[in-house]
Short mmCIF file of C-alpha atoms and ligand atoms in Angstrom, two decimals:
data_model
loop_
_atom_site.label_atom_id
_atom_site.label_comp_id
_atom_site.label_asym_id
_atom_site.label_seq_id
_atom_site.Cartn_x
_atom_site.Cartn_y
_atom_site.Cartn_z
CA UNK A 1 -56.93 20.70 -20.05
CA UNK A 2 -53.25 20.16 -19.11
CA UNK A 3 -52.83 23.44 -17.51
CA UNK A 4 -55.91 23.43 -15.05
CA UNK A 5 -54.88 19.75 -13.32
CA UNK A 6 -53.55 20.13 -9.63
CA UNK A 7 -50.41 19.52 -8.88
CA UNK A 8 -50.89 16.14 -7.64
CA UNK A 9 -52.93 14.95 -10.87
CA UNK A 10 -50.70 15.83 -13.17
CA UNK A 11 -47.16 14.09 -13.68
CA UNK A 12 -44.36 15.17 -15.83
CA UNK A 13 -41.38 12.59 -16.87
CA UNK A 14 -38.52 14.14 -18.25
CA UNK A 15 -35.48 12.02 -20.13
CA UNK A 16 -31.77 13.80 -18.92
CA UNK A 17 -29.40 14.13 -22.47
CA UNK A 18 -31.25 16.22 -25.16
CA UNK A 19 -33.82 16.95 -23.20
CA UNK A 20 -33.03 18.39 -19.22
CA UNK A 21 -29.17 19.00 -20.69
CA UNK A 22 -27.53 18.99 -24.18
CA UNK A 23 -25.85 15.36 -24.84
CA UNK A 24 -23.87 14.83 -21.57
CA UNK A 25 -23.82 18.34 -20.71
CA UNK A 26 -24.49 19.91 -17.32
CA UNK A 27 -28.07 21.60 -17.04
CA UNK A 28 -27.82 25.55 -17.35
CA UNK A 29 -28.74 28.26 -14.58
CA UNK A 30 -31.42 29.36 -17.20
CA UNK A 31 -33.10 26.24 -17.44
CA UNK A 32 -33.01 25.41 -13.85
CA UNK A 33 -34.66 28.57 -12.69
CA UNK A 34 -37.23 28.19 -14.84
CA UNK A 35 -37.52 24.27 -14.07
CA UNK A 36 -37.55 24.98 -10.36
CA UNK A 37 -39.34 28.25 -10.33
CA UNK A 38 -42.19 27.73 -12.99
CA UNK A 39 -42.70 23.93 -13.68
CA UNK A 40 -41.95 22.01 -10.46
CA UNK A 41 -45.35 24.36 -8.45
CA UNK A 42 -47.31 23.30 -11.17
CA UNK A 43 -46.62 19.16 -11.37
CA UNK A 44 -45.37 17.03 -10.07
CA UNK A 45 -42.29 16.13 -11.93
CA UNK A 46 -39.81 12.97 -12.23
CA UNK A 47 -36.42 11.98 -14.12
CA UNK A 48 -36.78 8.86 -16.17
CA UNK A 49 -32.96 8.52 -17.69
CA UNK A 50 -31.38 5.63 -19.28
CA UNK A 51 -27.73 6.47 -17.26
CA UNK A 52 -27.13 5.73 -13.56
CA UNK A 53 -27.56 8.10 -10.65
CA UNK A 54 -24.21 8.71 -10.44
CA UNK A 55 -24.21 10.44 -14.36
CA UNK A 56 -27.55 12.25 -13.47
CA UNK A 57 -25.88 13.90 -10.21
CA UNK A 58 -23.07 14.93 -12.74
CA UNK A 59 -25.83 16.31 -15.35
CA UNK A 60 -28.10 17.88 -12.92
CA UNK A 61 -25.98 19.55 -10.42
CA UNK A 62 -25.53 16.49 -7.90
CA UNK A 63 -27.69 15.24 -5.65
CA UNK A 64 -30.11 18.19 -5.03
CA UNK A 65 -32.30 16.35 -7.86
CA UNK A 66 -33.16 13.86 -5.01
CA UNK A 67 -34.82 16.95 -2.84
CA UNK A 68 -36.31 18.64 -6.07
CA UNK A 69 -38.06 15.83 -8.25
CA UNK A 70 -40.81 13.90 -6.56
CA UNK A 71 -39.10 10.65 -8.63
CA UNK A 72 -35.81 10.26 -9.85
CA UNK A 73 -35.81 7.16 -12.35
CA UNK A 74 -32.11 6.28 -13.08
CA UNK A 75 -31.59 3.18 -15.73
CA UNK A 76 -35.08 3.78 -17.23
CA UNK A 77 -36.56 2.86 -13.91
CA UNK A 78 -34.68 -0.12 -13.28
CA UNK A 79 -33.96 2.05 -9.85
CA UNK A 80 -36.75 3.64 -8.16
CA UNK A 81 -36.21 6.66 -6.40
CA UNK A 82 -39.29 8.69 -4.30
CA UNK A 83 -38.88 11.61 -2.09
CA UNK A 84 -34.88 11.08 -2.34
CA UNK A 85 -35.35 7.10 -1.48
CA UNK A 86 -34.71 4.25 -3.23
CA UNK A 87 -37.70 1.93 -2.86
CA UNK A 88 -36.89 -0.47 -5.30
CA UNK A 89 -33.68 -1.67 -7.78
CA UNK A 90 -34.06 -4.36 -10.50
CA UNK A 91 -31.04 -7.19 -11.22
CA UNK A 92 -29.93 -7.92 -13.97
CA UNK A 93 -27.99 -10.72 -12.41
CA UNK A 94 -30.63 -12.00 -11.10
CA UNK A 95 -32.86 -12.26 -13.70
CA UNK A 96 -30.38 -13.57 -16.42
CA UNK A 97 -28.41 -15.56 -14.02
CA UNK A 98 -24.09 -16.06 -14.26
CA UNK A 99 -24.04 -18.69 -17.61
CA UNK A 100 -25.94 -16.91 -19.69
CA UNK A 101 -24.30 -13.34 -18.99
CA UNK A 102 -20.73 -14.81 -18.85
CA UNK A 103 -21.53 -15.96 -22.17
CA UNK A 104 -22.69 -12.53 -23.50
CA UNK A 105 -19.87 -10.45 -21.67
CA UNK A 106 -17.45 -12.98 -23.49
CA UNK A 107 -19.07 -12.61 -26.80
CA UNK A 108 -18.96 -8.63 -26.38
CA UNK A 109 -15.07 -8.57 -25.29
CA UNK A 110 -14.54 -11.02 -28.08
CA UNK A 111 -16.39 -8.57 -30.65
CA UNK A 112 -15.07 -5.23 -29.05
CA UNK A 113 -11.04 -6.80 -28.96
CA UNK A 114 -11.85 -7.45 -33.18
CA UNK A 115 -13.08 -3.85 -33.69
CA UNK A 116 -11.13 -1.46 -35.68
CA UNK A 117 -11.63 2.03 -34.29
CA UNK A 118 -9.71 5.31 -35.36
CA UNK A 119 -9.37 5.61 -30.96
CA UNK A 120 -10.49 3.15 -28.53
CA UNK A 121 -10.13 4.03 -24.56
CA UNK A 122 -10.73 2.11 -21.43
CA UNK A 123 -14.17 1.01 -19.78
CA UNK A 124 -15.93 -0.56 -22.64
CA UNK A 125 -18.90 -2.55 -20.50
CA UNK A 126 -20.73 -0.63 -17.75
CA UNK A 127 -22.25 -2.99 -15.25
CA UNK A 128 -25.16 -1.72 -14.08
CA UNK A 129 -28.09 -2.47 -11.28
CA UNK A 130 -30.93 -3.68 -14.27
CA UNK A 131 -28.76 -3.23 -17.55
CA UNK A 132 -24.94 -3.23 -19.06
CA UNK A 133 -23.74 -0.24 -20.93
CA UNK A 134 -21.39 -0.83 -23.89
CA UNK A 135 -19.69 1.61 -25.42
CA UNK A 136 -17.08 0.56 -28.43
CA UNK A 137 -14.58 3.57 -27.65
CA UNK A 138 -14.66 3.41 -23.90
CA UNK A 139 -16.34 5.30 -21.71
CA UNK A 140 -13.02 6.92 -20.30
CA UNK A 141 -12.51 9.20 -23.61
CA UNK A 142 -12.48 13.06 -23.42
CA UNK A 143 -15.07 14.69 -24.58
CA UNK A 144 -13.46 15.57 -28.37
CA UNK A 145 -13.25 12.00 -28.50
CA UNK A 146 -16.78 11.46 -27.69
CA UNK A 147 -17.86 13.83 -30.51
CA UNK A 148 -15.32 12.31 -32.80
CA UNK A 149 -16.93 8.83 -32.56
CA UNK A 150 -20.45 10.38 -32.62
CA UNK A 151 -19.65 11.84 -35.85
CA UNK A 152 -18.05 8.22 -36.74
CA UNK A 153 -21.00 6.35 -35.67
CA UNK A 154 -22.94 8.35 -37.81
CA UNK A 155 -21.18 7.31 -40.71
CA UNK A 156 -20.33 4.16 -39.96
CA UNK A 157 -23.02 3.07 -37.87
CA UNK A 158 -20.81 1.17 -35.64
CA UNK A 159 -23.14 0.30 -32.62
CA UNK A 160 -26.33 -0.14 -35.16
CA UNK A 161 -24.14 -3.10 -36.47
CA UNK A 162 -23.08 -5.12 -33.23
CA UNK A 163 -26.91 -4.44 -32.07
CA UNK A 164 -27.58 -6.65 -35.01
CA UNK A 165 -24.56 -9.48 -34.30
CA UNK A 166 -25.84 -9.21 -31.12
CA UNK A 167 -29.66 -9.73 -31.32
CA UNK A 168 -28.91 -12.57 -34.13
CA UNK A 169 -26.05 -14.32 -32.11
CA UNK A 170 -28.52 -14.13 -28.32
CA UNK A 171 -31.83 -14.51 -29.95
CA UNK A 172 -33.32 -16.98 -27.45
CA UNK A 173 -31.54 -14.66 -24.53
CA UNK A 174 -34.47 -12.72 -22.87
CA UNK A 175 -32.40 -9.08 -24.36
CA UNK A 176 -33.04 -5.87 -25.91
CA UNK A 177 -30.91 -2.75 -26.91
CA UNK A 178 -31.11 0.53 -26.67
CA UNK A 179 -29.17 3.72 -28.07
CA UNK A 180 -29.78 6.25 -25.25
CA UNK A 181 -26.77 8.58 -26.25
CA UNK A 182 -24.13 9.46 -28.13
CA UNK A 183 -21.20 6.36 -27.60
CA UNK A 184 -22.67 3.98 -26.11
CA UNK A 185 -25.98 1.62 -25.81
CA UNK A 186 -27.56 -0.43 -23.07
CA UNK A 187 -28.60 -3.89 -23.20
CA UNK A 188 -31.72 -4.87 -20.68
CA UNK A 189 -33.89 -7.22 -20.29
CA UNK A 190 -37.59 -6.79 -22.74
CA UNK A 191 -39.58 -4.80 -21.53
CA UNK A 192 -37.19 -3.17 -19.18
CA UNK A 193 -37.51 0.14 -20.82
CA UNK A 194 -37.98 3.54 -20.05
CA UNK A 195 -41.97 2.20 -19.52
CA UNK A 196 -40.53 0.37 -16.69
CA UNK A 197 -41.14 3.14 -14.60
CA UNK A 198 -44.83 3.63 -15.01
CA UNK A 199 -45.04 0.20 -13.49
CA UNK A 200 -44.22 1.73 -10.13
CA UNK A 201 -46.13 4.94 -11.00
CA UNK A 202 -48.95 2.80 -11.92
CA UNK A 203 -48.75 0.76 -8.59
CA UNK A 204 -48.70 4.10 -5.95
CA UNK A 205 -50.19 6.64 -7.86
CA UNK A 206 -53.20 7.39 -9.94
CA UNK A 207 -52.44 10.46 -11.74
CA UNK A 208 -55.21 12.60 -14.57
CA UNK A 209 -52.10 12.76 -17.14
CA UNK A 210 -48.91 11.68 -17.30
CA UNK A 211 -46.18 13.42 -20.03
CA UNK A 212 -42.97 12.15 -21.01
CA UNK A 213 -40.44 14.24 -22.70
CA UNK A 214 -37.60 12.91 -24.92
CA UNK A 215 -35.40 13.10 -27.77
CA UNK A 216 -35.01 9.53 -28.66
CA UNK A 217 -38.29 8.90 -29.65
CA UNK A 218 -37.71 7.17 -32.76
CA UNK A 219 -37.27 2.77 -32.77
CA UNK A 220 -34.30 1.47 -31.72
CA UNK A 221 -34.05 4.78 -29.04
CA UNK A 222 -34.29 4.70 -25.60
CA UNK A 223 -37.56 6.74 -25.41
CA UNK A 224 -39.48 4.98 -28.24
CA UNK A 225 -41.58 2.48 -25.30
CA UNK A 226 -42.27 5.48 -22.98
CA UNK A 227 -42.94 8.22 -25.79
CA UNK A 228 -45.32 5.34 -27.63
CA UNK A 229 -47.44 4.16 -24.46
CA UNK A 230 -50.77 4.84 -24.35
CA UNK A 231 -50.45 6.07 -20.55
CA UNK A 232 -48.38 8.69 -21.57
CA UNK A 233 -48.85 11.87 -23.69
CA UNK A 234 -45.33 11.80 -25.56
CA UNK A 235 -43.66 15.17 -26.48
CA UNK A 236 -40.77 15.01 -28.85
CA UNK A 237 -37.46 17.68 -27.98
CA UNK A 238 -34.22 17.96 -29.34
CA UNK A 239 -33.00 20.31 -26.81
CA UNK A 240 -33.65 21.78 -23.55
CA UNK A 241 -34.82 24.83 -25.13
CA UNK A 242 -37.69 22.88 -26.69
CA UNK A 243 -38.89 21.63 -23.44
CA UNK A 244 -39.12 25.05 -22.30
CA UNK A 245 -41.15 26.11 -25.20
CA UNK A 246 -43.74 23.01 -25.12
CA UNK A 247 -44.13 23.46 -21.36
CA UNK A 248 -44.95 27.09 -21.57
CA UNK A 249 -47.76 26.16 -23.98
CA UNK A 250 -49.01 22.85 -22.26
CA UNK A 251 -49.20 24.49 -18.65
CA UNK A 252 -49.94 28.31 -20.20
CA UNK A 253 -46.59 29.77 -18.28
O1 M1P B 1 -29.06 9.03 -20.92
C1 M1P B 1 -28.79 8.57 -22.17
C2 M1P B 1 -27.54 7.69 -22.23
O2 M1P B 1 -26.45 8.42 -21.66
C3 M1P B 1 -25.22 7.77 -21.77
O3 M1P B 1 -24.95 7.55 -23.15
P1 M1P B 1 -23.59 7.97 -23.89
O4 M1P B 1 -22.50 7.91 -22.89
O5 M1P B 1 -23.51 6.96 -25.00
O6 M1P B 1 -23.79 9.35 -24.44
C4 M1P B 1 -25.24 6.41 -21.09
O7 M1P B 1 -25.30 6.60 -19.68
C5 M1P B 1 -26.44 5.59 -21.55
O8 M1P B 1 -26.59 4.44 -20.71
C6 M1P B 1 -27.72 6.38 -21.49
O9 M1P B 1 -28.80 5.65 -22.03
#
């Protein structure tokens, strides 16, 4: 039974947007006190998001996250954060070496500077530690502009569609793609999902049960891997709210 494992033999994983916070919201006082106050005695708990540090410290109320989770899991674990230090960082460099990702980034301005948006901002690749975040509109538009291509996307499934020029035109690149939020999508290496993360886990720690929480659970969404694994017991949100609710049941709050 969940709710009668020690602290130390039980971990909890949380995803940040839709699940922690609304879609690139900041977490509320609410949530937080009952985070801090009920949850984090009872488990040990960790962040596993698909943005950088930098957006979690904007989501979470900065870098107090590093103090309060026992892991902090920023680019699905391509960073690896314990006890507020880094202990290890993946490269996406590294890994797909300059030819081969000057040849993507030039196929993705080439396809972005074609694309016919109602608005289009500034910042369109995000070059990350272990992934690259591409977002058709930019990532420098305001928030009404964020929600205006959400809607957009849903329509017109814009980023569903240059996933699928993308995966046909790099086939034989080692790639994958994720949609993690709401304008955006990153591109990683396979297998350098959200599961990432339980490699380290896996490696240090021997926990009874480890939970993941998430929102995008379903393929194609940046917690399918993590939510599907058999080392994890995968609970589906859609807000921060529902977290609350499922962890008052699991650990009988
Ligand atoms: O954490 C989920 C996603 O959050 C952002 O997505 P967007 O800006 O599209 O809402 C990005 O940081 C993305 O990388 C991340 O997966």
């Amino acid at each position: 039974m969940t709710s009668e494992l020690k602290r130390e033999e039980l971990l909890l994983l949380f995803d940040v947007d839709g699940t922690l916070t609304m879609p690139r919201t900041s977490v509320t006082q609410e949530f937080e006190d009952f985070f801090y106050g009920k949850v984090k005695p009872r488990a040990t708990v960790g962040i596993v998001g698909g943005s950088d540090l930098e957006k979690m410290f904007e989501q979470l109320n900065g870098k107090k996250i590093l103090k309060e989770f026992d892991f902090v899991f920023p680019e699905n674990g391509l960073v690896q954060i314990e006890k507020g230090e880094e202990v290890g960082k993946q490269d996406i460099i590294g890994h797909l070496g300059e030819p081969t990702l000057q040849k993507f980034l030039n196929f993705v301005l080439r396809y972005l500077s074609e694309l016919e948006l109602p608005i289009k901002r500034g910042t369109f690749i995000e070059f990350r530690n272990g992934m690259m975040n591409i977002c058709p509109i930019g990532r420098q538009c305001s928030r009404a502009e964020r929600n205006m291509f959400a809607a957009y996307d849903d329509e017109h499934q814009i980023r569903k569609k240059m996933i699928s020029v993308l995966k046909n035109e790099f086939h034989d690149v080692d790639l994958t793609y994720s949609i993690g939020g709401q304008i955006s999508f990153d591109v990683f290496p396979k297998g350098w999902d959200k599961t990432y993360c339980l490699r380290h886990i896996e490696k240090y720690h021997s926990f009874k049960e480890i939970h993941f929480f998430g929102d995008k659970t379903e393929a194609g969404g940046n917690d399918h891997e993590i939510f599907n694994d058999p080392r994890t017991i995968g609970h589906k949100v859609a807000t921060p709210d529902d977290t609350v609710r499922i962890l008052t049941e699991i650990l009988k709050l």
